[in-house]
CSV table of C-alpha atoms and ligand atoms in Angstrom, one decimal:
chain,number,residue,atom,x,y,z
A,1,UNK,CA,107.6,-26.6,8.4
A,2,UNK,CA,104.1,-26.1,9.6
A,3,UNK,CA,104.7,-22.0,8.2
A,4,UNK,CA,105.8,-23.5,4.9
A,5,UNK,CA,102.6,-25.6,4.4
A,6,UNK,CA,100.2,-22.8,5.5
A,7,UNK,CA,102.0,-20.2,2.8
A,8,UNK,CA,101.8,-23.0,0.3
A,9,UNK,CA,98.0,-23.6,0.9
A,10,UNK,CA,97.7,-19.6,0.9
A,11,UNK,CA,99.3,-19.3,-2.6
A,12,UNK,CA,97.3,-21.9,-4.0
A,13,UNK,CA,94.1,-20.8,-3.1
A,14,UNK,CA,95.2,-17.0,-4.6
A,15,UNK,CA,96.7,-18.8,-7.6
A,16,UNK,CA,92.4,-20.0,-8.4
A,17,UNK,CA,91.7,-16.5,-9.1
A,18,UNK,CA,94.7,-14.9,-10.7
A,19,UNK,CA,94.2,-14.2,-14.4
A,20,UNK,CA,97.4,-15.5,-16.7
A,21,UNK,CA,98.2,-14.4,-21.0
A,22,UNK,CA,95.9,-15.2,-23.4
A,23,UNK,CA,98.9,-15.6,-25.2
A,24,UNK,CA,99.8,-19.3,-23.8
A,25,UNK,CA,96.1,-20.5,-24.5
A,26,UNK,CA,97.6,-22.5,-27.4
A,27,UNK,CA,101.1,-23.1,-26.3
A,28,UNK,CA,101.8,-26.4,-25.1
A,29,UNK,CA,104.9,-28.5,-23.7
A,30,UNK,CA,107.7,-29.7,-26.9
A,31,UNK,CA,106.6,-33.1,-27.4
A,32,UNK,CA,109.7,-34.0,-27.9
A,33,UNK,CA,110.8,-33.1,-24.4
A,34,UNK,CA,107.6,-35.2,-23.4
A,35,UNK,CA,108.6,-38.4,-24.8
A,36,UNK,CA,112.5,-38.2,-24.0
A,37,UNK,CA,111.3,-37.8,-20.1
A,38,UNK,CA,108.8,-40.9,-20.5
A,39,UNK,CA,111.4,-43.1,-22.2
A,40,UNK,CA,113.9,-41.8,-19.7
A,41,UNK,CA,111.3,-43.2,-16.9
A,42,UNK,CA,110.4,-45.8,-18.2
A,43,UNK,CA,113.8,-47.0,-18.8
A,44,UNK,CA,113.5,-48.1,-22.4
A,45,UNK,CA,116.1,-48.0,-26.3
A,46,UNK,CA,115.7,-44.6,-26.2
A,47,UNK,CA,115.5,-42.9,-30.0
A,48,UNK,CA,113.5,-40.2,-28.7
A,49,UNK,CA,116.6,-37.8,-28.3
A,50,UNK,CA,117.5,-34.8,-30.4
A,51,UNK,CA,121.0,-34.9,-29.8
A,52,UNK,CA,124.0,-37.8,-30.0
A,53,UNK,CA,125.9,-39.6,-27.5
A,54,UNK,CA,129.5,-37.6,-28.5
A,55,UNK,CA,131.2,-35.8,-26.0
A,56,UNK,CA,132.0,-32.0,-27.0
A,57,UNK,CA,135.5,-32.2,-28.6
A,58,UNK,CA,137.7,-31.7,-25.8
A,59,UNK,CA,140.1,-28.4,-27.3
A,60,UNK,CA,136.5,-26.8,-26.8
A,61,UNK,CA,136.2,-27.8,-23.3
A,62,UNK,CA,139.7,-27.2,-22.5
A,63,UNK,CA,139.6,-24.0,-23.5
A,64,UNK,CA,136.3,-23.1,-21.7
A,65,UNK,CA,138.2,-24.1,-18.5
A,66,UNK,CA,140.9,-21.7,-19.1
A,67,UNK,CA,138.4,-18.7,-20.0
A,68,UNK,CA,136.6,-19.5,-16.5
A,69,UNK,CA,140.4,-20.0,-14.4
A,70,UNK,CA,141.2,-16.2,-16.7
A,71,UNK,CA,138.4,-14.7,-15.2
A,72,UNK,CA,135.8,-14.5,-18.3
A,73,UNK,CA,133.2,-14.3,-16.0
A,74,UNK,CA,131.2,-11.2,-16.8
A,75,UNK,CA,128.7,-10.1,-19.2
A,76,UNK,CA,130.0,-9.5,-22.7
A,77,UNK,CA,128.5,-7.4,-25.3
A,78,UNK,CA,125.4,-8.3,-25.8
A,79,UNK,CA,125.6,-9.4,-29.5
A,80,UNK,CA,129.0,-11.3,-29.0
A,81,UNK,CA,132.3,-11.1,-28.0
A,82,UNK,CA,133.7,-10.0,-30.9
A,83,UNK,CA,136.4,-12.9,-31.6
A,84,UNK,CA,133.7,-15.1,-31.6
A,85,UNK,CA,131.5,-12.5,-34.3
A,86,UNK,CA,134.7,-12.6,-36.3
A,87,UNK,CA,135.1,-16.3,-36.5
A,88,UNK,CA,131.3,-17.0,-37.6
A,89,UNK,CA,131.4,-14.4,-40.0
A,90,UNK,CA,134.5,-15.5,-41.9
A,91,UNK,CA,133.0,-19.2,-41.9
A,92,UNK,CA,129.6,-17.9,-43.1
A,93,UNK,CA,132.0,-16.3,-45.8
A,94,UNK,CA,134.3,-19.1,-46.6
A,95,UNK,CA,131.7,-22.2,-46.1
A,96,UNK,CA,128.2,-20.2,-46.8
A,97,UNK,CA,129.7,-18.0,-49.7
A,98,UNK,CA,127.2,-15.3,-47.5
A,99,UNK,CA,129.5,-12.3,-48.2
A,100,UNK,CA,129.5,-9.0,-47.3
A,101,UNK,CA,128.8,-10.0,-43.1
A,102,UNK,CA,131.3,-7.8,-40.7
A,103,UNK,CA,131.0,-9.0,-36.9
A,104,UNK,CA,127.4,-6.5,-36.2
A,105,UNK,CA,125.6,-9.1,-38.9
A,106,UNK,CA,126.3,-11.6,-36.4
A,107,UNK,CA,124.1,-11.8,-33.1
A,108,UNK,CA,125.1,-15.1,-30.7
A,109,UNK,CA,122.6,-16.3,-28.2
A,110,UNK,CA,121.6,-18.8,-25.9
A,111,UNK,CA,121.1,-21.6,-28.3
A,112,UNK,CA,119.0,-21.5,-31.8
A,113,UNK,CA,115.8,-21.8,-29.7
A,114,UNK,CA,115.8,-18.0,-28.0
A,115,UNK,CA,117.6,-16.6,-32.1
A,116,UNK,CA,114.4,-18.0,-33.5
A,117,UNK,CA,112.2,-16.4,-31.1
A,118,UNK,CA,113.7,-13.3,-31.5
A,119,UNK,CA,113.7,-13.5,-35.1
A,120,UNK,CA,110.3,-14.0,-35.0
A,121,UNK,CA,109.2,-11.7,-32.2
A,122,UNK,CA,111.3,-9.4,-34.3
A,123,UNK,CA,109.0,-9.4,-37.7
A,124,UNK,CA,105.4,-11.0,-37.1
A,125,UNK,CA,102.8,-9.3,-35.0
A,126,UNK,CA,99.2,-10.2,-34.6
A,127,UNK,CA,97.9,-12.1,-37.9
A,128,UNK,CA,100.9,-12.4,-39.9
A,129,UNK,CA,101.2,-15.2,-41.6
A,130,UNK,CA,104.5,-17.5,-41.3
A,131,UNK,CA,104.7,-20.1,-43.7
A,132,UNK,CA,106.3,-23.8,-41.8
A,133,UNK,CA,106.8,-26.9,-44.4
A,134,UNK,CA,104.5,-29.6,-42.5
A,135,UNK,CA,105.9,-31.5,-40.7
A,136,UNK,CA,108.9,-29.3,-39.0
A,137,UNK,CA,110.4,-29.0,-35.8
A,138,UNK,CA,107.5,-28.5,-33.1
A,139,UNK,CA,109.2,-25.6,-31.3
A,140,UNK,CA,108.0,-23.4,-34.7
A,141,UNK,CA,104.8,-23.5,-34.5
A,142,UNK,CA,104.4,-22.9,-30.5
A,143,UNK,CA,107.1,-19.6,-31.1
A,144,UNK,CA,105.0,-18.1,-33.4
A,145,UNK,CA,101.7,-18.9,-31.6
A,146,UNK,CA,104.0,-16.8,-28.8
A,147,UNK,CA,104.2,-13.9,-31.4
A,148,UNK,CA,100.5,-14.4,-31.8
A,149,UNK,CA,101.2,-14.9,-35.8
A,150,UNK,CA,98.9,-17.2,-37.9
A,151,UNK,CA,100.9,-20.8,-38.4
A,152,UNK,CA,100.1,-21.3,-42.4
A,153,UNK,CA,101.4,-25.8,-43.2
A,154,UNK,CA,102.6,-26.1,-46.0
A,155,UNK,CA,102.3,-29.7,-46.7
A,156,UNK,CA,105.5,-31.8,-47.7
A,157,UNK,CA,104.5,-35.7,-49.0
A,158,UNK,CA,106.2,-38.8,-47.4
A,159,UNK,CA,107.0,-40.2,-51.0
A,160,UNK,CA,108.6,-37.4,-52.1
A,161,UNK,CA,111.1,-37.8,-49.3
A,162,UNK,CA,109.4,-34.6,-48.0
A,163,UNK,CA,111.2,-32.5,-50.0
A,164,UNK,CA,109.3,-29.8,-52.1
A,165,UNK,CA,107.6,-30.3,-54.8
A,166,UNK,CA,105.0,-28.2,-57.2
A,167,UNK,CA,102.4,-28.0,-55.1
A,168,UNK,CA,104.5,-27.5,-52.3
A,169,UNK,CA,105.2,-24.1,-54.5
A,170,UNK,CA,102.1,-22.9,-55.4
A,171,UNK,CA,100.2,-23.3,-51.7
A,172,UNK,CA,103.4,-21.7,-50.6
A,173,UNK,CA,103.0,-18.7,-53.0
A,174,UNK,CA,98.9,-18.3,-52.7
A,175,UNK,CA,99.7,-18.1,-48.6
A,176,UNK,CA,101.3,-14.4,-48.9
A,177,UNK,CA,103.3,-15.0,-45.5
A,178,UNK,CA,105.7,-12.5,-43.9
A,179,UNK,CA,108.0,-15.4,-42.9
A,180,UNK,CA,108.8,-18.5,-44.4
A,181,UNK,CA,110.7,-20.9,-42.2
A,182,UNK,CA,113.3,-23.6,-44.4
A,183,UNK,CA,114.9,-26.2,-42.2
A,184,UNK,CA,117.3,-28.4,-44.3
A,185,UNK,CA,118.8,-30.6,-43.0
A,186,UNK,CA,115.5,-31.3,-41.3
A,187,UNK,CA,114.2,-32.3,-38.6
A,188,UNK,CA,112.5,-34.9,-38.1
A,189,UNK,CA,112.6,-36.1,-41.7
A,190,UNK,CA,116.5,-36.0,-42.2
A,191,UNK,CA,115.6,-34.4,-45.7
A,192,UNK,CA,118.5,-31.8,-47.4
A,193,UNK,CA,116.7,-29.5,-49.9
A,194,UNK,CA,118.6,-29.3,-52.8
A,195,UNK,CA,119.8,-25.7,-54.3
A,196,UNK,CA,117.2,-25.3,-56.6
A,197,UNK,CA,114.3,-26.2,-54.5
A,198,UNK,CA,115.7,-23.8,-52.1
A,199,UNK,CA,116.2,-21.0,-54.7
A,200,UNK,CA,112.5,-21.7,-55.8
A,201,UNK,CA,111.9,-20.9,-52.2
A,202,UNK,CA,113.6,-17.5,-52.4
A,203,UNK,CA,112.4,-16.5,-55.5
A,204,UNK,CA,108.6,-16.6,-53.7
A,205,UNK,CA,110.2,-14.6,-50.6
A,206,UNK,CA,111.7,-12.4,-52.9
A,207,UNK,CA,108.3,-11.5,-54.7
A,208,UNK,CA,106.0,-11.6,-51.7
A,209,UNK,CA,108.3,-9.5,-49.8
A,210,UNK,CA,109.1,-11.9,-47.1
A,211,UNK,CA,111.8,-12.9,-45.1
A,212,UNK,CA,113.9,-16.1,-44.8
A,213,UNK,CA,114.5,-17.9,-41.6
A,214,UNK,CA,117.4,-20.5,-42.4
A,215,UNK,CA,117.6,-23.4,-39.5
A,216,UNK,CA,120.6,-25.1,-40.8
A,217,UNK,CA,121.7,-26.1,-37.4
A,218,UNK,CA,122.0,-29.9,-39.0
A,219,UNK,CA,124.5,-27.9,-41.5
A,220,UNK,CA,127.4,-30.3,-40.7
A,221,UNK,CA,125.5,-33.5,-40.5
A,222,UNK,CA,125.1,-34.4,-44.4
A,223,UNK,CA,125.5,-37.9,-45.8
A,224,UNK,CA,124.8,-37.4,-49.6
A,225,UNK,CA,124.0,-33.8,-51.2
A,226,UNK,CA,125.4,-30.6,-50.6
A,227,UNK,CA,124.3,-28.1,-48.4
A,228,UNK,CA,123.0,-24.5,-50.1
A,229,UNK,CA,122.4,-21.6,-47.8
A,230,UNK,CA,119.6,-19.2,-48.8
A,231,UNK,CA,121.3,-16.5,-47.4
A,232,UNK,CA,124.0,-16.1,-50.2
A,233,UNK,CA,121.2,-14.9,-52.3
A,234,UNK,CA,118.9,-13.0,-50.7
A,235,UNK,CA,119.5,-10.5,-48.5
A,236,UNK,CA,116.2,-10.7,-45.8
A,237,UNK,CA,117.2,-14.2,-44.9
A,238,UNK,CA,118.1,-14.8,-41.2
A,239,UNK,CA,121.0,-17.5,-41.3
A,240,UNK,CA,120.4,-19.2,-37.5
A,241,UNK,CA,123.2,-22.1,-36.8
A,242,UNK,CA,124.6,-23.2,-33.5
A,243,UNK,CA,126.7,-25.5,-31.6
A,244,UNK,CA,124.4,-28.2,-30.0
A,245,UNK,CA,124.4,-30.3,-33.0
A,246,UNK,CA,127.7,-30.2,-34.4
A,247,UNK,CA,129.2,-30.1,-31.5
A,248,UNK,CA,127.4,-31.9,-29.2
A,249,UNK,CA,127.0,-29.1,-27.2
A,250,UNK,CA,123.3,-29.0,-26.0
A,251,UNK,CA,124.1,-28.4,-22.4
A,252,UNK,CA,125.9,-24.9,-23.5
A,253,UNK,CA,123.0,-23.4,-25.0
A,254,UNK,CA,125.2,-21.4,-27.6
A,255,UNK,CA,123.7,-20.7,-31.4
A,256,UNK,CA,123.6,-17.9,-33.5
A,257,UNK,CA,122.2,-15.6,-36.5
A,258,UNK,CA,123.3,-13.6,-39.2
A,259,UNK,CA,121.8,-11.5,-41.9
A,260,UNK,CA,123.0,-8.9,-44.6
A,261,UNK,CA,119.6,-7.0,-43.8
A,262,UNK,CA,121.5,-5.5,-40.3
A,263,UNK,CA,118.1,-3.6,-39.1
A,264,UNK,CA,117.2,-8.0,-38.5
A,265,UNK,CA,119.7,-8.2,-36.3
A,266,UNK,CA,119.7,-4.9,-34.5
A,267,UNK,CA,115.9,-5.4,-33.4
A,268,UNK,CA,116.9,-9.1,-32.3
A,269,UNK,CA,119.9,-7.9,-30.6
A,270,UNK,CA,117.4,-5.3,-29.0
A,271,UNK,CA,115.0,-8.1,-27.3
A,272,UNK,CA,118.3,-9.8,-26.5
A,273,UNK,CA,119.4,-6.8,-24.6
A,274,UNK,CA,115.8,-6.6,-22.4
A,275,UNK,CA,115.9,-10.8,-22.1
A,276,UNK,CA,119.1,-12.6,-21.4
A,277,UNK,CA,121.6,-10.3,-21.7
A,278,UNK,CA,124.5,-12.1,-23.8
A,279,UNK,CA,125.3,-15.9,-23.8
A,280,UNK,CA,127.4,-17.5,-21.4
A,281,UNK,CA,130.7,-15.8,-21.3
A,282,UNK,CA,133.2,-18.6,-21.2
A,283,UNK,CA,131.0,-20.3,-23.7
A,284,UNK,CA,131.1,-18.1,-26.2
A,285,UNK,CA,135.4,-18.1,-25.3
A,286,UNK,CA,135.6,-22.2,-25.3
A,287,UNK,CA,133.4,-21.7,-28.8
A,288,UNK,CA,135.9,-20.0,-30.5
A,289,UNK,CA,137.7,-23.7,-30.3
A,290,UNK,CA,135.0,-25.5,-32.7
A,291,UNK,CA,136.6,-23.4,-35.5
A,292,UNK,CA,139.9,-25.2,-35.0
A,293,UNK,CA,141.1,-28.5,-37.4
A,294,UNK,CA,141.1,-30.2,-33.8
A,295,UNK,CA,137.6,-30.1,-33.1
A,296,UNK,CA,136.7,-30.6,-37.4
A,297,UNK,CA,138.3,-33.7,-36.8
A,298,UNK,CA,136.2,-34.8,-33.5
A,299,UNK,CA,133.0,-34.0,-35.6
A,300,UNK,CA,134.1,-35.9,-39.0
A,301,UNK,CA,134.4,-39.1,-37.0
A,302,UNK,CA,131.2,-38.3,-35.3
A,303,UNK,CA,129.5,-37.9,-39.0
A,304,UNK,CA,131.3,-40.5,-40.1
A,305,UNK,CA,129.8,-42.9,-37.1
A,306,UNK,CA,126.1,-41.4,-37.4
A,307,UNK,CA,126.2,-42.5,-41.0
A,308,UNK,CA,127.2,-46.3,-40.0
A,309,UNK,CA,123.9,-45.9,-38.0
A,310,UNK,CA,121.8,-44.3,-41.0
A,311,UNK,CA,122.7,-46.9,-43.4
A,312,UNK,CA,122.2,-49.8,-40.6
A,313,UNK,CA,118.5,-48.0,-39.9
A,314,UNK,CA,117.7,-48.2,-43.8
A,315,UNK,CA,118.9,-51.7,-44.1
A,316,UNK,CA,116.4,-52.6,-41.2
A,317,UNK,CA,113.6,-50.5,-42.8
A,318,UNK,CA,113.5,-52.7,-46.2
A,319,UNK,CA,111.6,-55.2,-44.6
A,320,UNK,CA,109.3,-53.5,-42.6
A,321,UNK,CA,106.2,-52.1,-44.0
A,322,UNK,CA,106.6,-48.3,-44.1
A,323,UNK,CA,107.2,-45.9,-46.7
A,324,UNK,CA,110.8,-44.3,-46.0
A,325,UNK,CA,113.0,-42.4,-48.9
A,326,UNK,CA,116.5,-42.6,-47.4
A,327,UNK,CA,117.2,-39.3,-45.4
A,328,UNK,CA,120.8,-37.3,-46.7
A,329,UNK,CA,121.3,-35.7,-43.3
A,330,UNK,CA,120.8,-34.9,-39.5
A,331,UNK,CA,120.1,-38.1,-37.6
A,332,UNK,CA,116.3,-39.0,-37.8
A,333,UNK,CA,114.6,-41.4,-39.7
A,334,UNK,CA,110.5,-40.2,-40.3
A,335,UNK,CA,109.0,-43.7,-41.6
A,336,UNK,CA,105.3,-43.3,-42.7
A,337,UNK,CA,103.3,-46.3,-41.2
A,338,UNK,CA,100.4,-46.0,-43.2
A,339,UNK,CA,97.0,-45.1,-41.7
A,340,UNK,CA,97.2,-45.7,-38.1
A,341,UNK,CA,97.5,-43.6,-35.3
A,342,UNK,CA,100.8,-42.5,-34.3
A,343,UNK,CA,99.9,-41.6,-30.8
A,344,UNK,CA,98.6,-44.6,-30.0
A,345,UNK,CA,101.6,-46.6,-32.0
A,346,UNK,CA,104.3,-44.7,-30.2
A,347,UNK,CA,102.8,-45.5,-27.2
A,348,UNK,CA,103.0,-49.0,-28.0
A,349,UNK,CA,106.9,-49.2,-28.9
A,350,UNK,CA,107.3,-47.4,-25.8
A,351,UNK,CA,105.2,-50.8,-24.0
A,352,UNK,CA,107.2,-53.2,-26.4
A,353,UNK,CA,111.1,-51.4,-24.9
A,354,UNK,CA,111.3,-48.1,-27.4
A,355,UNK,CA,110.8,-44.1,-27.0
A,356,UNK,CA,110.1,-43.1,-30.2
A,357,UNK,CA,108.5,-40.0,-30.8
A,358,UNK,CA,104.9,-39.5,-32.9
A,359,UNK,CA,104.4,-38.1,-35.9
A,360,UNK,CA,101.6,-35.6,-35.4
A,361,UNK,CA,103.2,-32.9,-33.1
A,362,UNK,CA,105.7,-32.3,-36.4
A,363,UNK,CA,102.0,-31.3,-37.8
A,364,UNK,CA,99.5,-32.9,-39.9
A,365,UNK,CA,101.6,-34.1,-42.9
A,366,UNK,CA,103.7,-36.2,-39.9
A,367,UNK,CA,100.6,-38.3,-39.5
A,368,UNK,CA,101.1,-42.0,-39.3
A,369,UNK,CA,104.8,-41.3,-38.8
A,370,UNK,CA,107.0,-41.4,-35.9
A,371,UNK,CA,110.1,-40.1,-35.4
A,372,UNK,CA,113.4,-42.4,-34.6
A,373,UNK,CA,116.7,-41.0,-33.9
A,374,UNK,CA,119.7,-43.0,-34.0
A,375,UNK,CA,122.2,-39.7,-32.7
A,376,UNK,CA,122.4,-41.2,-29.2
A,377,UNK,CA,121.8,-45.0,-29.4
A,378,UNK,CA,124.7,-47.5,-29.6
A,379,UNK,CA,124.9,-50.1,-32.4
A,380,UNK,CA,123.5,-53.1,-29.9
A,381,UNK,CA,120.4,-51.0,-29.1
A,382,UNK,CA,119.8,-49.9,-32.8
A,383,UNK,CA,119.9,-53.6,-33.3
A,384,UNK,CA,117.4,-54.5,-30.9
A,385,UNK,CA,115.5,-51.5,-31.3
A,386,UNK,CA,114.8,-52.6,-35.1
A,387,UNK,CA,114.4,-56.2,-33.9
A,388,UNK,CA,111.3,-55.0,-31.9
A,389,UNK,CA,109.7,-53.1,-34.6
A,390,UNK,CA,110.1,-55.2,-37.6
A,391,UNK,CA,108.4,-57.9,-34.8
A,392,UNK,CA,105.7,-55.5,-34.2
A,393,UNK,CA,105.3,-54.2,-37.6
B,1,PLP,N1,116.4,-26.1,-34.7
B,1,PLP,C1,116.1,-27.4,-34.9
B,1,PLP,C2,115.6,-27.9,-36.2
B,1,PLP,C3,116.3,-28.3,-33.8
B,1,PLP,O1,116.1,-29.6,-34.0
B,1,PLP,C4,116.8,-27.8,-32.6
B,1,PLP,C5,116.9,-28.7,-31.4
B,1,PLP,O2,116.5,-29.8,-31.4
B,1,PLP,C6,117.1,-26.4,-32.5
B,1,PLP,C7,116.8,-25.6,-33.6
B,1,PLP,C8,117.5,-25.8,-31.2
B,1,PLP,O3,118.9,-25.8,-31.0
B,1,PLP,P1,119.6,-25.2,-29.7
B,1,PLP,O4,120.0,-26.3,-28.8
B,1,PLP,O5,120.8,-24.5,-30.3
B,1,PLP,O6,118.6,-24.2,-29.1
């Protein structure tokens, strides 16, 4: 014990002069971990969580169980076991219409997290820009700050639903970036880009020379709309999808890329190879389950229960004084409060019973916003949780 404390006080006191990365100067901790560990704490409706209260559709599970009891317990390849790289590519084909993918155009990982940091360790060095609609998912900006890239907003309005627009276009083309991040259906505005914004998009990429990185792990939670992936039209897009979302499987940390442009993947799979390895092996196996009409079915009802909560959450929102065009997909809601601070305001509802999470760490455009999702609240605390804000509002 008393050896214990002397080490520890030994290590501290050499820990004052050690020298850390420059690299992590401007890298801080996801807010949106932040604020789902305060509400957690502080015991409150909790809409701070990126994820839904399903369970993961039990034929996956099952059949996880039975890779572990058949001994798939060793490294795979480190793109993929190949069943798995078979299955994504023929649903990239079939759903995507991305054609021409064999099983080496598919890389799987540990979640969409570590394929989007290797996509963009991958392309940007020092200085490059990488284009992010403002406001996006916070992890973007703090990956390419890792890559030591230059973060170029493009702004997105409130009142436009955050969806593109002309101006949207033009900033985006006058930025010259080397990357250009889409995210539909978003987070945290729940917007779904429709085709031709999204070809607009590529048709800048396409002239500036730049690629595409595709977060559509929302893909399967649409309302209204139709989902269009970039990638059936232009070849440098990186396609990144997953199972967290879909199939409420955040725990397994399973996602995935693909790309017609194979040298992409290659150099991803190569950082793979010097970083984790492969993903979980009897992941991946018990993942080759969520292609089956068993598990479709556990996520249609899971849609189809996500939407009763969207349309309750709009209902609510008509009589409270915040600018909110209804969102078409994933499970947020991104209200505009006007001019106050969201900081402060978030920390308020989380005073008054609520975790919500503030706009401003989405970036600038999420000012005077917060962020409320209704993926893991039942419909007694949505209730309440819109009785406390239209109070406060
Ligand atoms: N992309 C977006 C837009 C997300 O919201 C999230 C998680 O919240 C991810 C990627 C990460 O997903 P994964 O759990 O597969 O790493």
């Amino acid at each position: 014990m008393f050896l214990g404390q002397k080490s520890y006080i030994v290590i501290a006191k050499i820990n004052c002069k050690m020298r850390f990365a420059s690299r992590l100067k401007e890298v801080g901790e996801s807010a949106t971990f932040r604020y789902s560990t305060l509400a957690k704490k502080n015991n409150v409706i909790n809409l701070t969580i990126g994820r839904t209260n399903f369970d993961t559709p039990s034929v996956i599970k099952e059949t996880a169980k039975k890779a572990i009891d058949g001994g798939k317990v060793h490294y795979t390849p480190t793109k993929g076991i190949p069943e798995l790289r078979e299955c994504i590519a023929k649903k990239l084909e079939r759903e995507n219409n991305i054609q021409n993918l064999d099983s080496e155009n598919i890389l799987i990982s540990t979640g969409a997290k570590q394929i989007i940091f290797e996509a963009v360790m991958s392309i940007i060095q020092k200085r490059d820009i990488v284009a992010i609609p403002d406001p996006s998912w916070v992890s973007y900006e703090s990956i390419v700050k890792l890559a030591e890239g230059t973060v170029r907003w493009i702004p997105l309005k409130a009142e436009n639903g955050f969806i593109p627009d002309e101006d949207f276009f033009s900033i985006l083309e006058n930025s010259n970036p080397r990357l250009i991040f889409i995210n539909s259906p978003n987070n945290p505005t729940g917007a779904v880009y429709p085709e031709k914004i999204i070809r607009t998009i590529v048709d800048i990429a396409e002239r500036k020379n730049a690629f595409i990185l595709s977060d559509e792990i929302y893909e399967k939670i649409i309302y209204e709309g139709k989902h269009f992936s970039p990638g059936s039209v232009y070849e440098n897009t990186i396609t990144v999808n997953g199972f967290s979302k879909e199939f409420s499987m955040t725990g397994w940390r399973l996602g995935y890329a693909a790309s017609q442009n194979r040298e992409i993947i290659d150099r991803m799979n190569l950082i793979q190879s010097q970083t984790v390895s492969c993903a979980v092996s009897f992941v991946q196996h018990g993942a080759i389950a969520a292609f089956t009409a068993d598990a479709r079915r556990d996520v249609k009802k899971m849609v189809e229960e996500l939407k009763e909560r969207r349309d309750y959450t709009m209902e609510r929102m008509k009589n409270i004084n915040a600018v909110l065009i209804k969102p078409s997909g994933a499970f947020y809601v991104f209200p505009f409060f006007g001019e106050i601070d969201d900081l402060k305001f978030a920390d308020r509802l989380m005073e008054n019973g609520i975790g919500v999470i503030p706009g401003s760490p989405f970036g600038s455009s999420g000012r005077g916003c917060v962020r409320m999702s209704y993926g893991a609240v039942g419909m007694g605390d949505l209730k309440r949780a819109m009785d406390i804000i239209e109070k406060i509002v």
